[in-house]
Short mmCIF file of C-alpha atoms and ligand atoms in Angstrom, two decimals:
data_model
loop_
_atom_site.label_atom_id
_atom_site.label_comp_id
_atom_site.label_asym_id
_atom_site.label_seq_id
_atom_site.Cartn_x
_atom_site.Cartn_y
_atom_site.Cartn_z
CA UNK A 12 -39.20 -32.00 -29.15
CA UNK A 13 -36.26 -30.92 -27.10
CA UNK A 14 -34.85 -31.52 -23.65
CA UNK A 15 -32.71 -28.73 -22.25
CA UNK A 16 -32.64 -29.85 -18.63
CA UNK A 17 -29.01 -30.96 -18.73
CA UNK A 18 -27.95 -27.71 -20.43
CA UNK A 19 -29.87 -25.82 -17.78
CA UNK A 20 -27.90 -27.65 -15.09
CA UNK A 21 -24.49 -27.32 -16.73
CA UNK A 22 -23.56 -24.08 -14.97
CA UNK A 23 -24.45 -25.47 -11.53
CA UNK A 24 -22.50 -28.70 -12.09
CA UNK A 25 -19.54 -26.72 -13.44
CA UNK A 26 -19.57 -24.54 -10.32
CA UNK A 27 -19.74 -27.69 -8.18
CA UNK A 28 -16.74 -29.22 -9.96
CA UNK A 29 -14.83 -25.96 -9.57
CA UNK A 30 -15.51 -26.16 -5.81
CA UNK A 31 -14.19 -29.73 -5.99
CA UNK A 32 -11.03 -28.18 -7.47
CA UNK A 33 -11.18 -30.18 -10.70
CA UNK A 34 -8.07 -29.33 -12.70
CA UNK A 35 -7.36 -29.56 -16.40
CA UNK A 36 -6.14 -33.09 -17.19
CA UNK A 37 -7.69 -34.73 -14.12
CA UNK A 38 -9.92 -37.78 -14.50
CA UNK A 39 -13.56 -37.35 -13.54
CA UNK A 40 -15.68 -40.51 -13.40
CA UNK A 41 -19.45 -40.05 -13.38
CA UNK A 42 -20.78 -43.14 -11.57
CA UNK A 43 -24.35 -44.07 -12.44
CA UNK A 44 -26.84 -46.89 -12.33
CA UNK A 45 -29.58 -47.40 -14.93
CA UNK A 46 -32.10 -45.39 -12.88
CA UNK A 47 -29.81 -42.36 -12.45
CA UNK A 48 -31.09 -39.03 -13.77
CA UNK A 49 -29.97 -38.60 -17.37
CA UNK A 50 -29.90 -34.81 -17.07
CA UNK A 51 -27.46 -35.05 -14.15
CA UNK A 52 -25.22 -37.49 -16.04
CA UNK A 53 -25.05 -35.15 -19.03
CA UNK A 54 -24.49 -32.06 -16.87
CA UNK A 55 -21.69 -33.71 -14.85
CA UNK A 56 -20.07 -35.03 -18.03
CA UNK A 57 -20.29 -31.62 -19.68
CA UNK A 58 -18.99 -29.83 -16.59
CA UNK A 59 -15.91 -32.07 -16.43
CA UNK A 60 -15.21 -31.41 -20.10
CA UNK A 61 -15.76 -27.69 -19.66
CA UNK A 62 -13.01 -27.65 -17.04
CA UNK A 63 -10.61 -29.56 -19.28
CA UNK A 64 -10.79 -32.83 -17.38
CA UNK A 65 -11.04 -36.32 -18.85
CA UNK A 66 -14.69 -37.30 -18.46
CA UNK A 67 -15.86 -40.90 -18.22
CA UNK A 68 -19.36 -42.21 -17.50
CA UNK A 69 -19.51 -45.60 -15.76
CA UNK A 70 -22.89 -47.29 -15.46
CA UNK A 71 -23.05 -50.22 -13.06
CA UNK A 72 -26.02 -52.57 -12.69
CA UNK A 73 -28.67 -51.47 -10.22
CA UNK A 74 -29.43 -53.38 -7.03
CA UNK A 75 -28.78 -52.52 -3.41
CA UNK A 76 -27.76 -54.89 -0.60
CA UNK A 77 -30.09 -53.03 1.79
CA UNK A 78 -33.44 -54.67 2.62
CA UNK A 79 -35.40 -51.51 1.87
CA UNK A 80 -36.53 -49.65 -1.26
CA UNK A 81 -33.90 -47.47 -2.96
CA UNK A 82 -35.77 -44.20 -2.75
CA UNK A 83 -32.91 -41.87 -1.80
CA UNK A 84 -33.04 -43.02 1.81
CA UNK A 85 -29.63 -41.84 2.96
CA UNK A 86 -28.64 -45.33 4.09
CA UNK A 87 -25.79 -45.29 1.55
CA UNK A 88 -25.36 -49.07 1.22
CA UNK A 89 -23.81 -48.93 -2.25
CA UNK A 90 -24.56 -51.04 -5.31
CA UNK A 91 -24.05 -54.81 -5.20
CA UNK A 92 -22.54 -54.61 -8.69
CA UNK A 93 -19.76 -52.29 -7.48
CA UNK A 94 -19.30 -53.92 -4.08
CA UNK A 95 -18.66 -57.25 -5.85
CA UNK A 96 -16.55 -55.96 -8.74
CA UNK A 97 -12.85 -55.23 -8.34
CA UNK A 98 -12.68 -53.75 -11.85
CA UNK A 99 -15.37 -51.17 -11.07
CA UNK A 100 -13.63 -50.36 -7.80
CA UNK A 101 -10.34 -50.04 -9.66
CA UNK A 102 -11.82 -47.43 -12.00
CA UNK A 103 -13.12 -45.45 -9.04
CA UNK A 104 -9.78 -45.68 -7.24
CA UNK A 105 -7.98 -44.46 -10.35
CA UNK A 106 -10.24 -41.41 -10.69
CA UNK A 107 -9.36 -38.00 -9.27
CA UNK A 108 -13.03 -37.18 -8.71
CA UNK A 109 -16.07 -39.45 -8.73
CA UNK A 110 -19.42 -37.76 -9.25
CA UNK A 111 -21.67 -40.34 -7.60
CA UNK A 112 -25.12 -40.17 -9.20
CA UNK A 113 -26.39 -43.51 -7.84
CA UNK A 114 -29.67 -43.51 -5.91
CA UNK A 115 -28.18 -44.23 -2.52
CA UNK A 116 -24.46 -43.61 -2.67
CA UNK A 117 -21.85 -45.56 -0.73
CA UNK A 118 -21.50 -43.60 2.50
CA UNK A 119 -22.14 -46.61 4.74
CA UNK A 120 -20.39 -49.17 2.48
CA UNK A 121 -16.87 -49.99 3.72
CA UNK A 122 -15.60 -50.17 0.12
CA UNK A 123 -15.99 -46.40 -0.08
CA UNK A 124 -13.23 -46.01 2.51
CA UNK A 125 -10.92 -48.07 0.30
CA UNK A 126 -11.68 -45.86 -2.69
CA UNK A 127 -11.08 -42.70 -0.66
CA UNK A 128 -7.85 -44.15 0.71
CA UNK A 129 -6.57 -44.19 -2.87
CA UNK A 130 -6.88 -40.39 -2.87
CA UNK A 131 -10.09 -40.23 -4.91
CA UNK A 132 -12.49 -37.40 -4.08
CA UNK A 133 -16.20 -38.31 -4.19
CA UNK A 134 -19.12 -35.92 -4.48
CA UNK A 135 -22.53 -37.53 -4.06
CA UNK A 136 -25.52 -35.88 -5.73
CA UNK A 137 -29.13 -37.03 -5.62
CA UNK A 138 -31.50 -34.25 -4.55
CA UNK A 139 -33.75 -32.35 -6.98
CA UNK A 140 -32.29 -29.64 -9.27
CA UNK A 141 -33.81 -26.70 -7.40
CA UNK A 142 -32.50 -28.12 -4.12
CA UNK A 143 -28.97 -28.34 -5.53
CA UNK A 144 -29.03 -24.85 -6.97
CA UNK A 145 -30.67 -23.10 -4.01
CA UNK A 146 -28.14 -24.73 -1.68
CA UNK A 147 -25.05 -24.22 -3.82
CA UNK A 148 -22.17 -24.25 -1.30
CA UNK A 149 -19.80 -21.35 -0.79
CA UNK A 150 -16.05 -21.76 -0.35
CA UNK A 151 -16.26 -19.99 3.02
CA UNK A 152 -18.57 -22.68 4.40
CA UNK A 153 -15.57 -24.89 5.06
CA UNK A 154 -14.20 -22.57 7.76
CA UNK A 155 -17.65 -22.45 9.38
CA UNK A 156 -18.03 -26.22 9.70
CA UNK A 157 -14.37 -26.67 10.64
CA UNK A 158 -14.92 -24.30 13.57
CA UNK A 159 -17.68 -26.62 14.80
CA UNK A 160 -15.48 -29.69 14.40
CA UNK A 161 -12.69 -27.99 16.36
CA UNK A 162 -15.14 -27.10 19.14
CA UNK A 163 -16.41 -30.69 19.44
CA UNK A 164 -12.84 -31.99 19.34
CA UNK A 165 -11.80 -29.99 22.38
CA UNK A 166 -15.02 -30.55 24.35
CA UNK A 167 -16.29 -33.25 26.67
CA UNK A 168 -20.08 -33.03 26.60
CA UNK A 169 -22.90 -32.11 24.22
CA UNK A 170 -26.15 -31.17 25.87
CA UNK A 171 -29.41 -30.92 23.94
CA UNK A 172 -32.58 -29.45 25.37
CA UNK A 173 -35.91 -28.07 24.22
CA UNK A 174 -39.12 -26.55 25.52
CA UNK A 175 -40.85 -29.74 24.34
CA UNK A 176 -38.86 -31.71 26.91
CA UNK A 177 -35.67 -32.94 25.27
CA UNK A 178 -32.87 -33.30 27.82
CA UNK A 179 -30.00 -35.35 26.43
CA UNK A 180 -26.41 -35.52 27.63
CA UNK A 181 -23.85 -36.87 25.17
CA UNK A 182 -20.26 -37.86 25.95
CA UNK A 183 -17.93 -36.55 23.26
CA UNK A 184 -14.81 -38.55 24.13
CA UNK A 185 -13.64 -40.40 20.97
CA UNK A 186 -16.69 -39.06 19.10
CA UNK A 187 -14.56 -38.31 16.01
CA UNK A 188 -16.29 -35.14 14.79
CA UNK A 189 -16.44 -34.44 11.09
CA UNK A 190 -18.25 -32.16 8.68
CA UNK A 191 -20.11 -32.07 5.41
CA UNK A 192 -19.70 -28.93 3.34
CA UNK A 193 -21.28 -29.74 -0.03
CA UNK A 194 -18.10 -30.16 -2.10
CA UNK A 195 -15.13 -32.54 -2.07
CA UNK A 196 -11.93 -30.57 -2.59
CA UNK A 197 -9.26 -32.48 -0.66
CA UNK A 198 -7.76 -35.82 -1.80
CA UNK A 199 -9.57 -38.74 -0.17
CA UNK A 200 -12.60 -36.64 0.76
CA UNK A 201 -16.25 -37.69 0.40
CA UNK A 202 -18.96 -35.07 0.50
CA UNK A 203 -22.59 -34.55 -0.41
CA UNK A 204 -24.11 -31.74 -2.47
CA UNK A 205 -25.95 -30.08 -0.82
CA UNK A 206 -24.94 -30.19 2.82
CA UNK A 207 -23.45 -27.96 5.50
CA UNK A 208 -23.29 -29.69 8.87
CA UNK A 209 -21.17 -30.72 11.83
CA UNK A 210 -21.59 -34.26 13.10
CA UNK A 211 -19.90 -36.67 15.45
CA UNK A 212 -20.12 -40.32 16.43
CA UNK A 213 -20.68 -40.60 20.20
CA UNK A 214 -21.08 -43.90 22.02
CA UNK A 215 -22.64 -42.87 25.31
CA UNK A 216 -25.66 -40.62 25.64
CA UNK A 217 -28.37 -40.51 28.28
CA UNK A 218 -31.66 -38.75 28.79
CA UNK A 219 -34.79 -38.01 26.82
CA UNK A 220 -35.38 -36.91 23.23
CA UNK A 221 -38.81 -35.45 22.54
CA UNK A 222 -39.88 -35.24 18.90
CA UNK A 223 -42.20 -32.29 18.46
CA UNK A 224 -44.86 -31.58 15.86
CA UNK A 225 -43.21 -30.64 12.56
CA UNK A 226 -39.91 -32.43 13.16
CA UNK A 227 -38.89 -34.63 10.23
CA UNK A 228 -38.44 -38.42 10.17
CA UNK A 229 -36.04 -39.69 7.52
CA UNK A 230 -35.86 -41.79 5.42
CA UNK A 231 -39.66 -41.75 5.65
CA UNK A 232 -39.68 -38.04 4.66
CA UNK A 233 -42.63 -37.36 6.92
CA UNK A 234 -43.36 -34.74 9.54
CA UNK A 235 -44.05 -35.69 13.14
CA UNK A 236 -47.73 -35.12 13.97
CA UNK A 237 -47.72 -35.69 17.70
CA UNK A 238 -45.13 -35.46 20.43
CA UNK A 239 -43.05 -38.59 20.79
CA UNK A 240 -40.74 -39.34 23.69
CA UNK A 241 -37.63 -41.50 23.37
CA UNK A 242 -35.82 -42.61 26.50
CA UNK A 243 -32.09 -43.10 25.93
CA UNK A 244 -29.90 -45.18 28.21
CA UNK A 245 -26.16 -45.46 27.46
CA UNK A 246 -26.69 -44.71 23.78
CA UNK A 247 -29.62 -47.08 23.36
CA UNK A 248 -33.27 -46.14 22.84
CA UNK A 249 -35.00 -48.21 25.51
CA UNK A 250 -38.54 -46.88 25.20
CA UNK A 251 -40.58 -44.86 22.72
CA UNK A 252 -43.93 -43.47 23.83
CA UNK A 253 -46.50 -41.21 22.21
CA UNK A 254 -48.94 -41.50 19.33
CA UNK A 255 -48.69 -42.69 15.74
CA UNK A 256 -45.00 -41.86 15.34
CA UNK A 257 -44.09 -43.84 18.46
CA UNK A 258 -45.91 -46.84 17.03
CA UNK A 259 -44.17 -46.34 13.69
CA UNK A 260 -40.69 -46.12 15.23
CA UNK A 261 -41.25 -49.12 17.49
CA UNK A 262 -42.48 -51.13 14.50
CA UNK A 263 -39.48 -50.04 12.42
CA UNK A 264 -37.07 -51.17 15.14
CA UNK A 265 -38.91 -54.45 15.56
CA UNK A 266 -39.19 -55.23 11.83
CA UNK A 267 -35.53 -54.52 11.18
CA UNK A 268 -34.42 -57.51 13.30
CA UNK A 269 -31.20 -55.56 13.65
CA UNK A 270 -29.39 -55.51 16.97
CA UNK A 271 -28.11 -51.98 16.37
CA UNK A 272 -31.43 -50.48 15.24
CA UNK A 273 -32.18 -48.89 18.62
CA UNK A 274 -28.68 -47.51 19.15
CA UNK A 275 -27.87 -43.89 18.44
CA UNK A 276 -25.40 -43.17 15.67
CA UNK A 277 -24.23 -39.81 14.29
CA UNK A 278 -25.37 -36.59 15.92
CA UNK A 279 -24.86 -32.93 15.12
CA UNK A 280 -26.33 -29.70 13.84
CA UNK A 281 -26.99 -28.03 10.49
CA UNK A 282 -25.41 -24.82 9.19
CA UNK A 283 -27.08 -24.61 5.75
CA UNK A 284 -28.81 -21.23 5.81
CA UNK A 285 -30.46 -21.75 2.42
CA UNK A 286 -32.17 -24.94 3.63
CA UNK A 287 -35.96 -25.12 3.30
CA UNK A 288 -37.88 -27.01 5.99
CA UNK A 289 -40.83 -27.39 3.62
CA UNK A 290 -38.92 -29.10 0.80
CA UNK A 291 -39.91 -32.40 2.43
CA UNK A 292 -43.56 -31.50 1.86
CA UNK A 293 -43.14 -30.24 -1.68
CA UNK A 294 -41.42 -33.12 -3.47
CA UNK A 295 -42.17 -36.75 -4.16
CA UNK A 296 -40.20 -39.18 -2.02
CA UNK A 297 -38.18 -40.38 -4.98
CA UNK A 298 -37.13 -36.85 -5.97
CA UNK A 299 -35.12 -35.88 -2.91
CA UNK A 300 -32.96 -37.42 -0.22
CA UNK A 301 -33.94 -34.69 2.19
CA UNK A 302 -30.76 -32.68 2.61
CA UNK A 303 -32.80 -29.53 3.28
CA UNK A 304 -34.03 -31.19 6.46
CA UNK A 305 -30.72 -32.83 7.37
CA UNK A 306 -28.52 -29.74 6.99
CA UNK A 307 -31.05 -27.00 7.86
CA UNK A 308 -29.31 -24.22 9.79
CA UNK A 309 -30.07 -24.55 13.49
CA UNK A 310 -31.50 -28.06 13.42
CA UNK A 311 -30.46 -30.91 15.69
CA UNK A 312 -29.83 -34.00 13.55
CA UNK A 313 -29.42 -37.40 15.12
CA UNK A 314 -29.57 -40.92 13.82
CA UNK A 315 -29.70 -44.62 14.62
CA UNK A 316 -28.07 -47.81 13.39
CA UNK A 317 -24.75 -47.93 11.52
CA UNK A 318 -21.78 -46.62 13.49
CA UNK A 319 -18.44 -47.07 11.70
CA UNK A 320 -16.42 -45.72 14.61
CA UNK A 321 -17.77 -48.55 16.78
CA UNK A 322 -17.72 -51.09 13.91
CA UNK A 323 -21.50 -51.47 13.91
CA UNK A 324 -22.78 -52.57 10.50
CA UNK A 325 -26.48 -51.95 10.10
CA UNK A 326 -29.02 -51.08 7.41
CA UNK A 327 -31.50 -49.75 9.97
CA UNK A 328 -30.61 -46.09 9.58
CA UNK A 329 -32.94 -43.33 10.70
CA UNK A 330 -32.02 -39.65 10.44
CA UNK A 331 -34.25 -37.41 12.53
CA UNK A 332 -34.12 -33.64 12.02
CA UNK A 333 -35.52 -31.45 14.76
CA UNK A 334 -36.13 -27.75 15.18
CA UNK A 335 -36.35 -25.57 18.30
CA UNK A 336 -33.60 -27.37 20.22
CA UNK A 337 -30.74 -25.78 22.12
CA UNK A 338 -27.39 -27.50 21.56
CA UNK A 339 -24.51 -26.73 23.90
CA UNK A 340 -20.98 -28.05 23.47
CA UNK A 341 -19.39 -27.77 26.91
CA UNK A 342 -20.15 -24.12 27.69
CA UNK A 343 -20.70 -22.95 24.11
CA UNK A 344 -24.16 -22.65 22.61
CA UNK A 345 -24.12 -23.55 18.90
CA UNK A 346 -27.89 -23.72 18.44
CA UNK A 347 -30.20 -21.59 20.59
CA UNK A 348 -33.85 -22.69 20.53
CA UNK A 349 -33.45 -23.74 16.90
CA UNK A 350 -31.41 -20.73 15.81
CA UNK A 351 -27.86 -21.25 14.62
CA UNK A 352 -25.24 -19.43 16.70
CA UNK A 353 -21.83 -18.86 15.10
CA UNK A 354 -18.99 -17.42 17.13
FE1 FE2 B 21 -27.41 -40.42 8.48
#
């Protein structure tokens, strides 16, 4: 009887920690909950030791504040046990790098900003091993996503269109563009392995979004089966029409009893060329978060619910990944009919 999965992952985790610029003598904290993958914990621990860092595994009690199952949804609400524990937060603030192996991560928990403000780098990992390895980031990806952030920063309007009928105009003023690149190398940086994307946080958008067959609804991790039309007025989804997916989305908004559920949140496009659109079909829902869909090169990714730039707290977070859209930032096309364009 043997289990070599963690040894098999050691090289990938070591490469990831090298990309995170882990230095000899730094403190790496592997943050886990009881349901975290043991092979990932061992691989992260071994990788930190391999690079000469101090390695510490911290296991906090499970339990999420979000009113939905913790099945790698992407809502990032954090763990109640960490949110309510100054000692746990102190350990994370004192770390140089946190390898976050919890099911949901802390991306939408305000406490994460406090930890980052202490200079801690955080890399969140929860997709399946093959997904991590196939989408291992490259150092040069940072310049690619930064170019997109710079473009959004100096632009006024994002326009999204598709043959299916999408026609959405998004105001970019104060949209605070940012990127994910798949490694956390700068002090105070959070990132997610794997990911390569540009996103921003607009307030005002108007028009129509049409979900086409084969687009992906997250966190449900399901493909759209029939065209669905969403009417957007000043950043709010005011009507959803179509077949089964329209019914599902309307029910989700209704059930959430959340005043921000119908409001658009982050928006952007993927640059991850190794992404696989069919990963969503090939894994169980508890095995992946769906970063192949979210960061897929040439997608249009948009979301609903929590919006930290506008101080909107919400657990009703949908990420919707679409193909075959054209995304223009002022006069520059960054995605042409679903194909990534890099200048
Ligand atoms: Fe999201």
